[in-house]
Amino acid sequence: MCGIVGCILKDNRKAAPVLLDCAKKLEYRGYDSVGLATYDEKIHVKKDEGYIESVDEALDLADMPGNYGIAHVRWASVGKPSKLNSHPHLDEEETVAVVHNGTITNYTQLKNKLIDEGHKFISQTDTEVISHLMEKFMDEELDLEHALRKSIGLMDGSYAIVAISRREPNKIVATRKDSPLVLGQKDGSYYLASDIPAMIKYTNRIMELNKKEIVVITKEKLEIHDEHDNIMSRTPIEIDWTPEMVEKNGYEHYMLKEIHDQPESVRRTLLQIDEIKKILDDIGEIEKICIVACGTSYHAALSGKYIIESEARIPTNVVLA
């Protein structure tokens, strides 16, 4: 799954080193490419396929100018791993830069309509549709927040979206639906991330963003709007966990966390990996299952055999590797 980071820092500190540091905390989610967008008189974008260290070494990501920006680590779901498919994505006028976690299930229809209207796309991703939609609505005199709101009104699927625009400097907007996004603030600086471990080094004052809420962040304030555009009051929660404790999400150990993460992992897999859909019809035709495992996985497989046979009524063998 992908990971998102964003920040606006006070005192004109460079955002890129912070964005990179936070992105590294999301490596456990798995990824095949990385990219940053910062703003300093214009939107600067650097991205490529590969691990953070190698892409940073090749492109000098940490030296990108500007005191605010967005970053992304991508696990390819729509479009193969490549530089062009890496986030952030821009529209052709480079008005809006977007990072996104999730899957826009009707992106093909939206993309075709935008192409008919004259928009030109360079990637295979669903995310590029978002930047083009937002640019289109900003051309219709909507501000960044309402361009995002109108865009998500057209989209089906899951998303956590963070965006910046050259037309509205010193502002980040973000929203989410069925993909995680949390907010943080400390000493006049503001942060966004896919999960708390990414930002815990910089702040322990955390706020959740609810489904379809939009957050607008400037140097002066953080403002949350509900889906009806009402301003919401939200008090940050102070987390007293160490970074290791946060990564375990309150569980006693990582194994327990991974066990409880499995239902959500299955849901995201079904939602985000298109290839799964191609084999769904075949799953019902399975007559026998063989599980190969060793060590403690062998014992887990024996438990799995019992569950599969009792629930799915499919004969299952477990083989010690």
PDB file of N, CA and C in Angstrom, residues 207-302:
ATOM      1  N   MET A 207      -4.446  14.527  15.364  1.00  0.00           N
ATOM      2  CA  MET A 207      -5.883  14.607  15.101  1.00  0.00           C
ATOM      3  C   MET A 207      -6.243  13.644  13.974  1.00  0.00           C
ATOM      4  N   GLU A 208      -7.402  13.036  14.073  1.00  0.00           N
ATOM      5  CA  GLU A 208      -7.892  12.182  12.998  1.00  0.00           C
ATOM      6  C   GLU A 208      -8.705  13.014  12.014  1.00  0.00           C
ATOM      7  N   LEU A 209      -8.650  12.621  10.763  1.00  0.00           N
ATOM      8  CA  LEU A 209      -9.495  13.217   9.730  1.00  0.00           C
ATOM      9  C   LEU A 209     -10.561  12.193   9.377  1.00  0.00           C
ATOM     10  N   ASN A 210     -11.819  12.577   9.515  1.00  0.00           N
ATOM     11  CA  ASN A 210     -12.907  11.645   9.262  1.00  0.00           C
ATOM     12  C   ASN A 210     -13.251  11.572   7.776  1.00  0.00           C
ATOM     13  N   LYS A 211     -14.047  10.578   7.440  1.00  0.00           N
ATOM     14  CA  LYS A 211     -14.424  10.314   6.050  1.00  0.00           C
ATOM     15  C   LYS A 211     -15.013  11.550   5.379  1.00  0.00           C
ATOM     16  N   LYS A 212     -14.443  11.913   4.232  1.00  0.00           N
ATOM     17  CA  LYS A 212     -14.876  13.019   3.368  1.00  0.00           C
ATOM     18  C   LYS A 212     -14.708  14.397   3.993  1.00  0.00           C
ATOM     19  N   GLU A 213     -14.087  14.485   5.151  1.00  0.00           N
ATOM     20  CA  GLU A 213     -13.705  15.801   5.653  1.00  0.00           C
ATOM     21  C   GLU A 213     -12.538  16.330   4.828  1.00  0.00           C
ATOM     22  N   ILE A 214     -12.439  17.651   4.743  1.00  0.00           N
ATOM     23  CA  ILE A 214     -11.327  18.292   4.045  1.00  0.00           C
ATOM     24  C   ILE A 214     -10.590  19.176   5.034  1.00  0.00           C
ATOM     25  N   VAL A 215      -9.284  19.019   5.092  1.00  0.00           N
ATOM     26  CA  VAL A 215      -8.467  19.874   5.944  1.00  0.00           C
ATOM     27  C   VAL A 215      -7.743  20.887   5.063  1.00  0.00           C
ATOM     28  N   VAL A 216      -7.746  22.134   5.510  1.00  0.00           N
ATOM     29  CA  VAL A 216      -7.042  23.224   4.829  1.00  0.00           C
ATOM     30  C   VAL A 216      -5.965  23.727   5.781  1.00  0.00           C
ATOM     31  N   ILE A 217      -4.715  23.628   5.357  1.00  0.00           N
ATOM     32  CA  ILE A 217      -3.593  24.007   6.215  1.00  0.00           C
ATOM     33  C   ILE A 217      -2.832  25.154   5.572  1.00  0.00           C
ATOM     34  N   THR A 218      -2.624  26.222   6.340  1.00  0.00           N
ATOM     35  CA  THR A 218      -1.777  27.332   5.921  1.00  0.00           C
ATOM     36  C   THR A 218      -0.718  27.546   6.992  1.00  0.00           C
ATOM     37  N   LYS A 219       0.119  28.554   6.814  1.00  0.00           N
ATOM     38  CA  LYS A 219       1.122  28.855   7.834  1.00  0.00           C
ATOM     39  C   LYS A 219       0.473  29.304   9.133  1.00  0.00           C
ATOM     40  N   GLU A 220      -0.730  29.853   9.028  1.00  0.00           N
ATOM     41  CA  GLU A 220      -1.384  30.424  10.202  1.00  0.00           C
ATOM     42  C   GLU A 220      -2.283  29.451  10.954  1.00  0.00           C
ATOM     43  N   LYS A 221      -2.871  28.466  10.240  1.00  0.00           N
ATOM     44  CA  LYS A 221      -3.875  27.643  10.921  1.00  0.00           C
ATOM     45  C   LYS A 221      -4.126  26.338  10.184  1.00  0.00           C
ATOM     46  N   LEU A 222      -4.786  25.444  10.908  1.00  0.00           N
ATOM     47  CA  LEU A 222      -5.292  24.187  10.362  1.00  0.00           C
ATOM     48  C   LEU A 222      -6.800  24.192  10.577  1.00  0.00           C
ATOM     49  N   GLU A 223      -7.552  24.008   9.496  1.00  0.00           N
ATOM     50  CA  GLU A 223      -9.006  24.107   9.572  1.00  0.00           C
ATOM     51  C   GLU A 223      -9.630  22.878   8.922  1.00  0.00           C
ATOM     52  N   ILE A 224     -10.532  22.226   9.645  1.00  0.00           N
ATOM     53  CA  ILE A 224     -11.197  21.024   9.139  1.00  0.00           C
ATOM     54  C   ILE A 224     -12.643  21.355   8.785  1.00  0.00           C
ATOM     55  N   HIS A 225     -13.061  20.963   7.575  1.00  0.00           N
ATOM     56  CA  HIS A 225     -14.425  21.179   7.105  1.00  0.00           C
ATOM     57  C   HIS A 225     -15.095  19.826   6.888  1.00  0.00           C
ATOM     58  N   ASP A 226     -16.348  19.696   7.314  1.00  0.00           N
ATOM     59  CA  ASP A 226     -17.059  18.449   7.040  1.00  0.00           C
ATOM     60  C   ASP A 226     -17.550  18.442   5.595  1.00  0.00           C
ATOM     61  N   GLU A 227     -18.239  17.369   5.191  1.00  0.00           N
ATOM     62  CA  GLU A 227     -18.626  17.250   3.784  1.00  0.00           C
ATOM     63  C   GLU A 227     -19.690  18.265   3.383  1.00  0.00           C
ATOM     64  N   HIS A 228     -20.274  18.965   4.365  1.00  0.00           N
ATOM     65  CA  HIS A 228     -21.233  20.032   4.069  1.00  0.00           C
ATOM     66  C   HIS A 228     -20.583  21.410   4.189  1.00  0.00           C
ATOM     67  N   ASP A 229     -19.259  21.425   4.323  1.00  0.00           N
ATOM     68  CA  ASP A 229     -18.443  22.644   4.370  1.00  0.00           C
ATOM     69  C   ASP A 229     -18.545  23.389   5.700  1.00  0.00           C
ATOM     70  N   ASN A 230     -19.064  22.732   6.731  1.00  0.00           N
ATOM     71  CA  ASN A 230     -19.063  23.334   8.060  1.00  0.00           C
ATOM     72  C   ASN A 230     -17.687  23.178   8.692  1.00  0.00           C
ATOM     73  N   ILE A 231     -17.209  24.211   9.391  1.00  0.00           N
ATOM     74  CA  ILE A 231     -15.923  24.132  10.078  1.00  0.00           C
ATOM     75  C   ILE A 231     -16.092  23.317  11.354  1.00  0.00           C
ATOM     76  N   MET A 232     -15.224  22.315  11.522  1.00  0.00           N
ATOM     77  CA  MET A 232     -15.312  21.412  12.655  1.00  0.00           C
ATOM     78  C   MET A 232     -14.262  21.762  13.707  1.00  0.00           C
ATOM     79  N   SER A 233     -14.662  21.661  14.959  1.00  0.00           N
ATOM     80  CA  SER A 233     -13.719  21.853  16.059  1.00  0.00           C
ATOM     81  C   SER A 233     -13.132  20.502  16.455  1.00  0.00           C
ATOM     82  N   ARG A 234     -11.801  20.440  16.537  1.00  0.00           N
ATOM     83  CA  ARG A 234     -11.162  19.171  16.881  1.00  0.00           C
ATOM     84  C   ARG A 234      -9.939  19.445  17.747  1.00  0.00           C
ATOM     85  N   THR A 235      -9.897  18.825  18.907  1.00  0.00           N
ATOM     86  CA  THR A 235      -8.779  19.008  19.826  1.00  0.00           C
ATOM     87  C   THR A 235      -7.750  17.914  19.611  1.00  0.00           C
ATOM     88  N   PRO A 236      -6.485  18.287  19.441  1.00  0.00           N
ATOM     89  CA  PRO A 236      -5.446  17.259  19.260  1.00  0.00           C
ATOM     90  C   PRO A 236      -5.356  16.340  20.473  1.00  0.00           C
ATOM     91  N   ILE A 237      -5.076  15.078  20.211  1.00  0.00           N
ATOM     92  CA  ILE A 237      -4.827  14.100  21.265  1.00  0.00           C
ATOM     93  C   ILE A 237      -3.323  13.973  21.448  1.00  0.00           C
ATOM     94  N   GLU A 238      -2.857  14.077  22.683  1.00  0.00           N
ATOM     95  CA  GLU A 238      -1.424  13.949  22.946  1.00  0.00           C
ATOM     96  C   GLU A 238      -1.083  12.480  23.183  1.00  0.00           C
ATOM     97  N   ILE A 239      -0.211  11.958  22.362  1.00  0.00           N
ATOM     98  CA  ILE A 239       0.206  10.559  22.441  1.00  0.00           C
ATOM     99  C   ILE A 239       1.544  10.481  23.158  1.00  0.00           C
ATOM    100  N   ASP A 240       1.610   9.674  24.202  1.00  0.00           N
ATOM    101  CA  ASP A 240       2.848   9.587  24.979  1.00  0.00           C
ATOM    102  C   ASP A 240       3.634   8.318  24.662  1.00  0.00           C
ATOM    103  N   TRP A 241       3.363   7.704  23.507  1.00  0.00           N
ATOM    104  CA  TRP A 241       4.103   6.513  23.108  1.00  0.00           C
ATOM    105  C   TRP A 241       5.465   6.876  22.537  1.00  0.00           C
ATOM    106  N   THR A 242       6.385   5.939  22.666  1.00  0.00           N
ATOM    107  CA  THR A 242       7.649   6.044  21.938  1.00  0.00           C
ATOM    108  C   THR A 242       7.377   5.668  20.481  1.00  0.00           C
ATOM    109  N   PRO A 243       8.284   6.008  19.554  1.00  0.00           N
ATOM    110  CA  PRO A 243       8.081   5.601  18.157  1.00  0.00           C
ATOM    111  C   PRO A 243       7.853   4.102  17.991  1.00  0.00           C
ATOM    112  N   GLU A 244       8.560   3.269  18.775  1.00  0.00           N
ATOM    113  CA  GLU A 244       8.375   1.818  18.670  1.00  0.00           C
ATOM    114  C   GLU A 244       6.971   1.418  19.104  1.00  0.00           C
ATOM    115  N   MET A 245       6.489   2.043  20.181  1.00  0.00           N
ATOM    116  CA  MET A 245       5.145   1.739  20.661  1.00  0.00           C
ATOM    117  C   MET A 245       4.093   2.158  19.642  1.00  0.00           C
ATOM    118  N   VAL A 246       4.315   3.290  18.992  1.00  0.00           N
ATOM    119  CA  VAL A 246       3.366   3.773  17.996  1.00  0.00           C
ATOM    120  C   VAL A 246       3.299   2.815  16.819  1.00  0.00           C
ATOM    121  N   GLU A 247       4.455   2.314  16.386  1.00  0.00           N
ATOM    122  CA  GLU A 247       4.481   1.381  15.253  1.00  0.00           C
ATOM    123  C   GLU A 247       3.698   0.109  15.564  1.00  0.00           C
ATOM    124  N   LYS A 248       3.658  -0.256  16.839  1.00  0.00           N
ATOM    125  CA  LYS A 248       2.888  -1.446  17.233  1.00  0.00           C
ATOM    126  C   LYS A 248       1.419  -1.117  17.490  1.00  0.00           C
ATOM    127  N   ASN A 249       1.076   0.187  17.365  1.00  0.00           N
ATOM    128  CA  ASN A 249      -0.319   0.630  17.445  1.00  0.00           C
ATOM    129  C   ASN A 249      -1.001   0.192  18.739  1.00  0.00           C
ATOM    130  N   GLY A 250      -0.232   0.177  19.827  1.00  0.00           N
ATOM    131  CA  GLY A 250      -0.793  -0.163  21.120  1.00  0.00           C
ATOM    132  C   GLY A 250      -0.783  -1.635  21.460  1.00  0.00           C
ATOM    133  N   TYR A 251      -0.464  -2.493  20.494  1.00  0.00           N
ATOM    134  CA  TYR A 251      -0.392  -3.930  20.765  1.00  0.00           C
ATOM    135  C   TYR A 251       0.912  -4.266  21.487  1.00  0.00           C
ATOM    136  N   GLU A 252       0.890  -5.380  22.198  1.00  0.00           N
ATOM    137  CA  GLU A 252       2.045  -5.760  23.009  1.00  0.00           C
ATOM    138  C   GLU A 252       3.251  -6.100  22.148  1.00  0.00           C
ATOM    139  N   HIS A 253       3.009  -6.687  20.985  1.00  0.00           N
ATOM    140  CA  HIS A 253       4.123  -7.040  20.103  1.00  0.00           C
ATOM    141  C   HIS A 253       3.643  -7.019  18.656  1.00  0.00           C
ATOM    142  N   TYR A 254       4.609  -7.034  17.711  1.00  0.00           N
ATOM    143  CA  TYR A 254       4.298  -6.897  16.295  1.00  0.00           C
ATOM    144  C   TYR A 254       3.435  -8.043  15.765  1.00  0.00           C
ATOM    145  N   MET A 255       3.666  -9.258  16.259  1.00  0.00           N
ATOM    146  CA  MET A 255       2.880 -10.389  15.756  1.00  0.00           C
ATOM    147  C   MET A 255       1.394 -10.181  16.031  1.00  0.00           C
ATOM    148  N   LEU A 256       1.077  -9.709  17.236  1.00  0.00           N
ATOM    149  CA  LEU A 256      -0.322  -9.477  17.578  1.00  0.00           C
ATOM    150  C   LEU A 256      -0.916  -8.387  16.689  1.00  0.00           C
ATOM    151  N   LYS A 257      -0.142  -7.344  16.438  1.00  0.00           N
ATOM    152  CA  LYS A 257      -0.605  -6.278  15.549  1.00  0.00           C
ATOM    153  C   LYS A 257      -0.879  -6.819  14.147  1.00  0.00           C
ATOM    154  N   GLU A 258       0.045  -7.633  13.632  1.00  0.00           N
ATOM    155  CA  GLU A 258      -0.117  -8.179  12.283  1.00  0.00           C
ATOM    156  C   GLU A 258      -1.346  -9.080  12.190  1.00  0.00           C
ATOM    157  N   ILE A 259      -1.617  -9.829  13.267  1.00  0.00           N
ATOM    158  CA  ILE A 259      -2.810 -10.685  13.280  1.00  0.00           C
ATOM    159  C   ILE A 259      -4.070  -9.830  13.161  1.00  0.00           C
ATOM    160  N   HIS A 260      -4.127  -8.758  13.941  1.00  0.00           N
ATOM    161  CA  HIS A 260      -5.310  -7.893  13.917  1.00  0.00           C
ATOM    162  C   HIS A 260      -5.380  -7.043  12.652  1.00  0.00           C
ATOM    163  N   ASP A 261      -4.251  -6.852  11.978  1.00  0.00           N
ATOM    164  CA  ASP A 261      -4.232  -6.089  10.725  1.00  0.00           C
ATOM    165  C   ASP A 261      -4.750  -6.889   9.536  1.00  0.00           C
ATOM    166  N   GLN A 262      -4.856  -8.206   9.678  1.00  0.00           N
ATOM    167  CA  GLN A 262      -5.150  -9.051   8.519  1.00  0.00           C
ATOM    168  C   GLN A 262      -6.491  -8.754   7.844  1.00  0.00           C
ATOM    169  N   PRO A 263      -7.585  -8.555   8.571  1.00  0.00           N
ATOM    170  CA  PRO A 263      -8.846  -8.247   7.860  1.00  0.00           C
ATOM    171  C   PRO A 263      -8.740  -6.994   7.001  1.00  0.00           C
ATOM    172  N   GLU A 264      -8.103  -5.947   7.526  1.00  0.00           N
ATOM    173  CA  GLU A 264      -7.929  -4.716   6.751  1.00  0.00           C
ATOM    174  C   GLU A 264      -6.998  -4.945   5.571  1.00  0.00           C
ATOM    175  N   SER A 265      -5.966  -5.759   5.762  1.00  0.00           N
ATOM    176  CA  SER A 265      -5.040  -6.057   4.663  1.00  0.00           C
ATOM    177  C   SER A 265      -5.752  -6.784   3.527  1.00  0.00           C
ATOM    178  N   VAL A 266      -6.616  -7.730   3.876  1.00  0.00           N
ATOM    179  CA  VAL A 266      -7.382  -8.448   2.853  1.00  0.00           C
ATOM    180  C   VAL A 266      -8.315  -7.488   2.122  1.00  0.00           C
ATOM    181  N   ARG A 267      -8.980  -6.613   2.880  1.00  0.00           N
ATOM    182  CA  ARG A 267      -9.901  -5.654   2.256  1.00  0.00           C
ATOM    183  C   ARG A 267      -9.168  -4.758   1.265  1.00  0.00           C
ATOM    184  N   ARG A 268      -8.010  -4.243   1.673  1.00  0.00           N
ATOM    185  CA  ARG A 268      -7.252  -3.362   0.785  1.00  0.00           C
ATOM    186  C   ARG A 268      -6.735  -4.107  -0.437  1.00  0.00           C
ATOM    187  N   THR A 269      -6.346  -5.351  -0.244  1.00  0.00           N
ATOM    188  CA  THR A 269      -5.871  -6.143  -1.385  1.00  0.00           C
ATOM    189  C   THR A 269      -6.980  -6.318  -2.411  1.00  0.00           C
ATOM    190  N   LEU A 270      -8.166  -6.673  -1.944  1.00  0.00           N
ATOM    191  CA  LEU A 270      -9.295  -6.860  -2.855  1.00  0.00           C
ATOM    192  C   LEU A 270      -9.653  -5.570  -3.568  1.00  0.00           C
ATOM    193  N   LEU A 271      -9.490  -4.439  -2.881  1.00  0.00           N
ATOM    194  CA  LEU A 271      -9.880  -3.150  -3.441  1.00  0.00           C
ATOM    195  C   LEU A 271      -8.841  -2.597  -4.397  1.00  0.00           C
ATOM    196  N   GLN A 272      -7.555  -2.821  -4.104  1.00  0.00           N
ATOM    197  CA  GLN A 272      -6.508  -2.088  -4.798  1.00  0.00           C
ATOM    198  C   GLN A 272      -5.773  -2.874  -5.879  1.00  0.00           C
ATOM    199  N   ILE A 273      -5.824  -4.191  -5.869  1.00  0.00           N
ATOM    200  CA  ILE A 273      -5.056  -4.956  -6.855  1.00  0.00           C
ATOM    201  C   ILE A 273      -6.006  -5.504  -7.918  1.00  0.00           C
ATOM    202  N   ASP A 274      -5.938  -4.909  -9.105  1.00  0.00           N
ATOM    203  CA  ASP A 274      -6.877  -5.257 -10.168  1.00  0.00           C
ATOM    204  C   ASP A 274      -6.809  -6.732 -10.554  1.00  0.00           C
ATOM    205  N   GLU A 275      -5.606  -7.334 -10.471  1.00  0.00           N
ATOM    206  CA  GLU A 275      -5.445  -8.720 -10.902  1.00  0.00           C
ATOM    207  C   GLU A 275      -6.309  -9.682 -10.088  1.00  0.00           C
ATOM    208  N   ILE A 276      -6.633  -9.292  -8.843  1.00  0.00           N
ATOM    209  CA  ILE A 276      -7.470 -10.150  -7.999  1.00  0.00           C
ATOM    210  C   ILE A 276      -8.820 -10.411  -8.679  1.00  0.00           C
ATOM    211  N   LYS A 277      -9.362  -9.367  -9.330  1.00  0.00           N
ATOM    212  CA  LYS A 277     -10.685  -9.497  -9.942  1.00  0.00           C
ATOM    213  C   LYS A 277     -10.702 -10.580 -11.022  1.00  0.00           C
ATOM    214  N   LYS A 278      -9.557 -10.787 -11.669  1.00  0.00           N
ATOM    215  CA  LYS A 278      -9.495 -11.733 -12.780  1.00  0.00           C
ATOM    216  C   LYS A 278      -9.633 -13.186 -12.315  1.00  0.00           C
ATOM    217  N   ILE A 279      -9.343 -13.446 -11.045  1.00  0.00           N
ATOM    218  CA  ILE A 279      -9.379 -14.833 -10.562  1.00  0.00           C
ATOM    219  C   ILE A 279     -10.546 -15.097  -9.611  1.00  0.00           C
ATOM    220  N   LEU A 280     -11.379 -14.076  -9.352  1.00  0.00           N
ATOM    221  CA  LEU A 280     -12.475 -14.263  -8.398  1.00  0.00           C
ATOM    222  C   LEU A 280     -13.417 -15.381  -8.835  1.00  0.00           C
ATOM    223  N   ASP A 281     -13.732 -15.440 -10.130  1.00  0.00           N
ATOM    224  CA  ASP A 281     -14.644 -16.484 -10.609  1.00  0.00           C
ATOM    225  C   ASP A 281     -14.033 -17.873 -10.460  1.00  0.00           C
ATOM    226  N   ASP A 282     -12.698 -17.946 -10.602  1.00  0.00           N
ATOM    227  CA  ASP A 282     -12.028 -19.246 -10.518  1.00  0.00           C
ATOM    228  C   ASP A 282     -11.967 -19.779  -9.088  1.00  0.00           C
ATOM    229  N   ILE A 283     -11.987 -18.869  -8.115  1.00  0.00           N
ATOM    230  CA  ILE A 283     -11.855 -19.297  -6.718  1.00  0.00           C
ATOM    231  C   ILE A 283     -12.971 -20.266  -6.335  1.00  0.00           C
ATOM    232  N   GLY A 284     -14.157 -20.017  -6.843  1.00  0.00           N
ATOM    233  CA  GLY A 284     -15.290 -20.886  -6.524  1.00  0.00           C
ATOM    234  C   GLY A 284     -15.179 -22.281  -7.108  1.00  0.00           C
ATOM    235  N   GLU A 285     -14.239 -22.474  -8.039  1.00  0.00           N
ATOM    236  CA  GLU A 285     -14.063 -23.777  -8.679  1.00  0.00           C
ATOM    237  C   GLU A 285     -12.958 -24.609  -8.021  1.00  0.00           C
ATOM    238  N   ILE A 286     -12.294 -24.059  -7.001  1.00  0.00           N
ATOM    239  CA  ILE A 286     -11.199 -24.778  -6.347  1.00  0.00           C
ATOM    240  C   ILE A 286     -11.731 -26.029  -5.645  1.00  0.00           C
ATOM    241  N   GLU A 287     -11.081 -27.164  -5.894  1.00  0.00           N
ATOM    242  CA  GLU A 287     -11.516 -28.436  -5.312  1.00  0.00           C
ATOM    243  C   GLU A 287     -10.607 -28.915  -4.191  1.00  0.00           C
ATOM    244  N   LYS A 288      -9.374 -28.427  -4.147  1.00  0.00           N
ATOM    245  CA  LYS A 288      -8.425 -28.889  -3.141  1.00  0.00           C
ATOM    246  C   LYS A 288      -7.373 -27.808  -2.907  1.00  0.00           C
ATOM    247  N   ILE A 289      -6.912 -27.684  -1.673  1.00  0.00           N
ATOM    248  CA  ILE A 289      -5.905 -26.682  -1.309  1.00  0.00           C
ATOM    249  C   ILE A 289      -4.712 -27.378  -0.676  1.00  0.00           C
ATOM    250  N   CYS A 290      -3.508 -26.947  -1.061  1.00  0.00           N
ATOM    251  CA  CYS A 290      -2.274 -27.451  -0.452  1.00  0.00           C
ATOM    252  C   CYS A 290      -1.498 -26.269   0.111  1.00  0.00           C
ATOM    253  N   ILE A 291      -1.162 -26.323   1.384  1.00  0.00           N
ATOM    254  CA  ILE A 291      -0.394 -25.267   2.039  1.00  0.00           C
ATOM    255  C   ILE A 291       0.991 -25.804   2.370  1.00  0.00           C
ATOM    256  N   VAL A 292       2.025 -25.098   1.915  1.00  0.00           N
ATOM    257  CA  VAL A 292       3.412 -25.485   2.189  1.00  0.00           C
ATOM    258  C   VAL A 292       3.987 -24.492   3.192  1.00  0.00           C
ATOM    259  N   ALA A 293       4.523 -24.995   4.305  1.00  0.00           N
ATOM    260  CA  ALA A 293       5.025 -24.095   5.345  1.00  0.00           C
ATOM    261  C   ALA A 293       6.074 -24.805   6.188  1.00  0.00           C
ATOM    262  N   CYS A 294       6.807 -24.010   6.970  1.00  0.00           N
ATOM    263  CA  CYS A 294       7.781 -24.589   7.897  1.00  0.00           C
ATOM    264  C   CYS A 294       7.853 -23.735   9.153  1.00  0.00           C
ATOM    265  N   GLY A 295       8.448 -24.293  10.194  1.00  0.00           N
ATOM    266  CA  GLY A 295       8.580 -23.560  11.446  1.00  0.00           C
ATOM    267  C   GLY A 295       7.226 -23.243  12.054  1.00  0.00           C
ATOM    268  N   THR A 296       7.128 -22.057  12.659  1.00  0.00           N
ATOM    269  CA  THR A 296       5.859 -21.662  13.277  1.00  0.00           C
ATOM    270  C   THR A 296       4.759 -21.480  12.239  1.00  0.00           C
ATOM    271  N   SER A 297       5.158 -21.189  10.989  1.00  0.00           N
ATOM    272  CA  SER A 297       4.163 -21.064   9.919  1.00  0.00           C
ATOM    273  C   SER A 297       3.458 -22.396   9.670  1.00  0.00           C
ATOM    274  N   TYR A 298       4.169 -23.489   9.917  1.00  0.00           N
ATOM    275  CA  TYR A 298       3.560 -24.814   9.753  1.00  0.00           C
ATOM    276  C   TYR A 298       2.406 -24.992  10.741  1.00  0.00           C
ATOM    277  N   HIS A 299       2.626 -24.548  11.977  1.00  0.00           N
ATOM    278  CA  HIS A 299       1.569 -24.656  12.988  1.00  0.00           C
ATOM    279  C   HIS A 299       0.384 -23.751  12.632  1.00  0.00           C
ATOM    280  N   ALA A 300       0.695 -22.561  12.105  1.00  0.00           N
ATOM    281  CA  ALA A 300      -0.379 -21.669  11.660  1.00  0.00           C
ATOM    282  C   ALA A 300      -1.151 -22.300  10.508  1.00  0.00           C
ATOM    283  N   ALA A 301      -0.425 -22.975   9.612  1.00  0.00           N
ATOM    284  CA  ALA A 301      -1.071 -23.632   8.473  1.00  0.00           C
ATOM    285  C   ALA A 301      -2.009 -24.750   8.923  1.00  0.00           C
ATOM    286  N   LEU A 302      -1.619 -25.471   9.981  1.00  0.00           N
ATOM    287  CA  LEU A 302      -2.495 -26.521  10.510  1.00  0.00           C
ATOM    288  C   LEU A 302      -3.801 -25.924  11.034  1.00  0.00           C
TER     289      LEU A 302
END
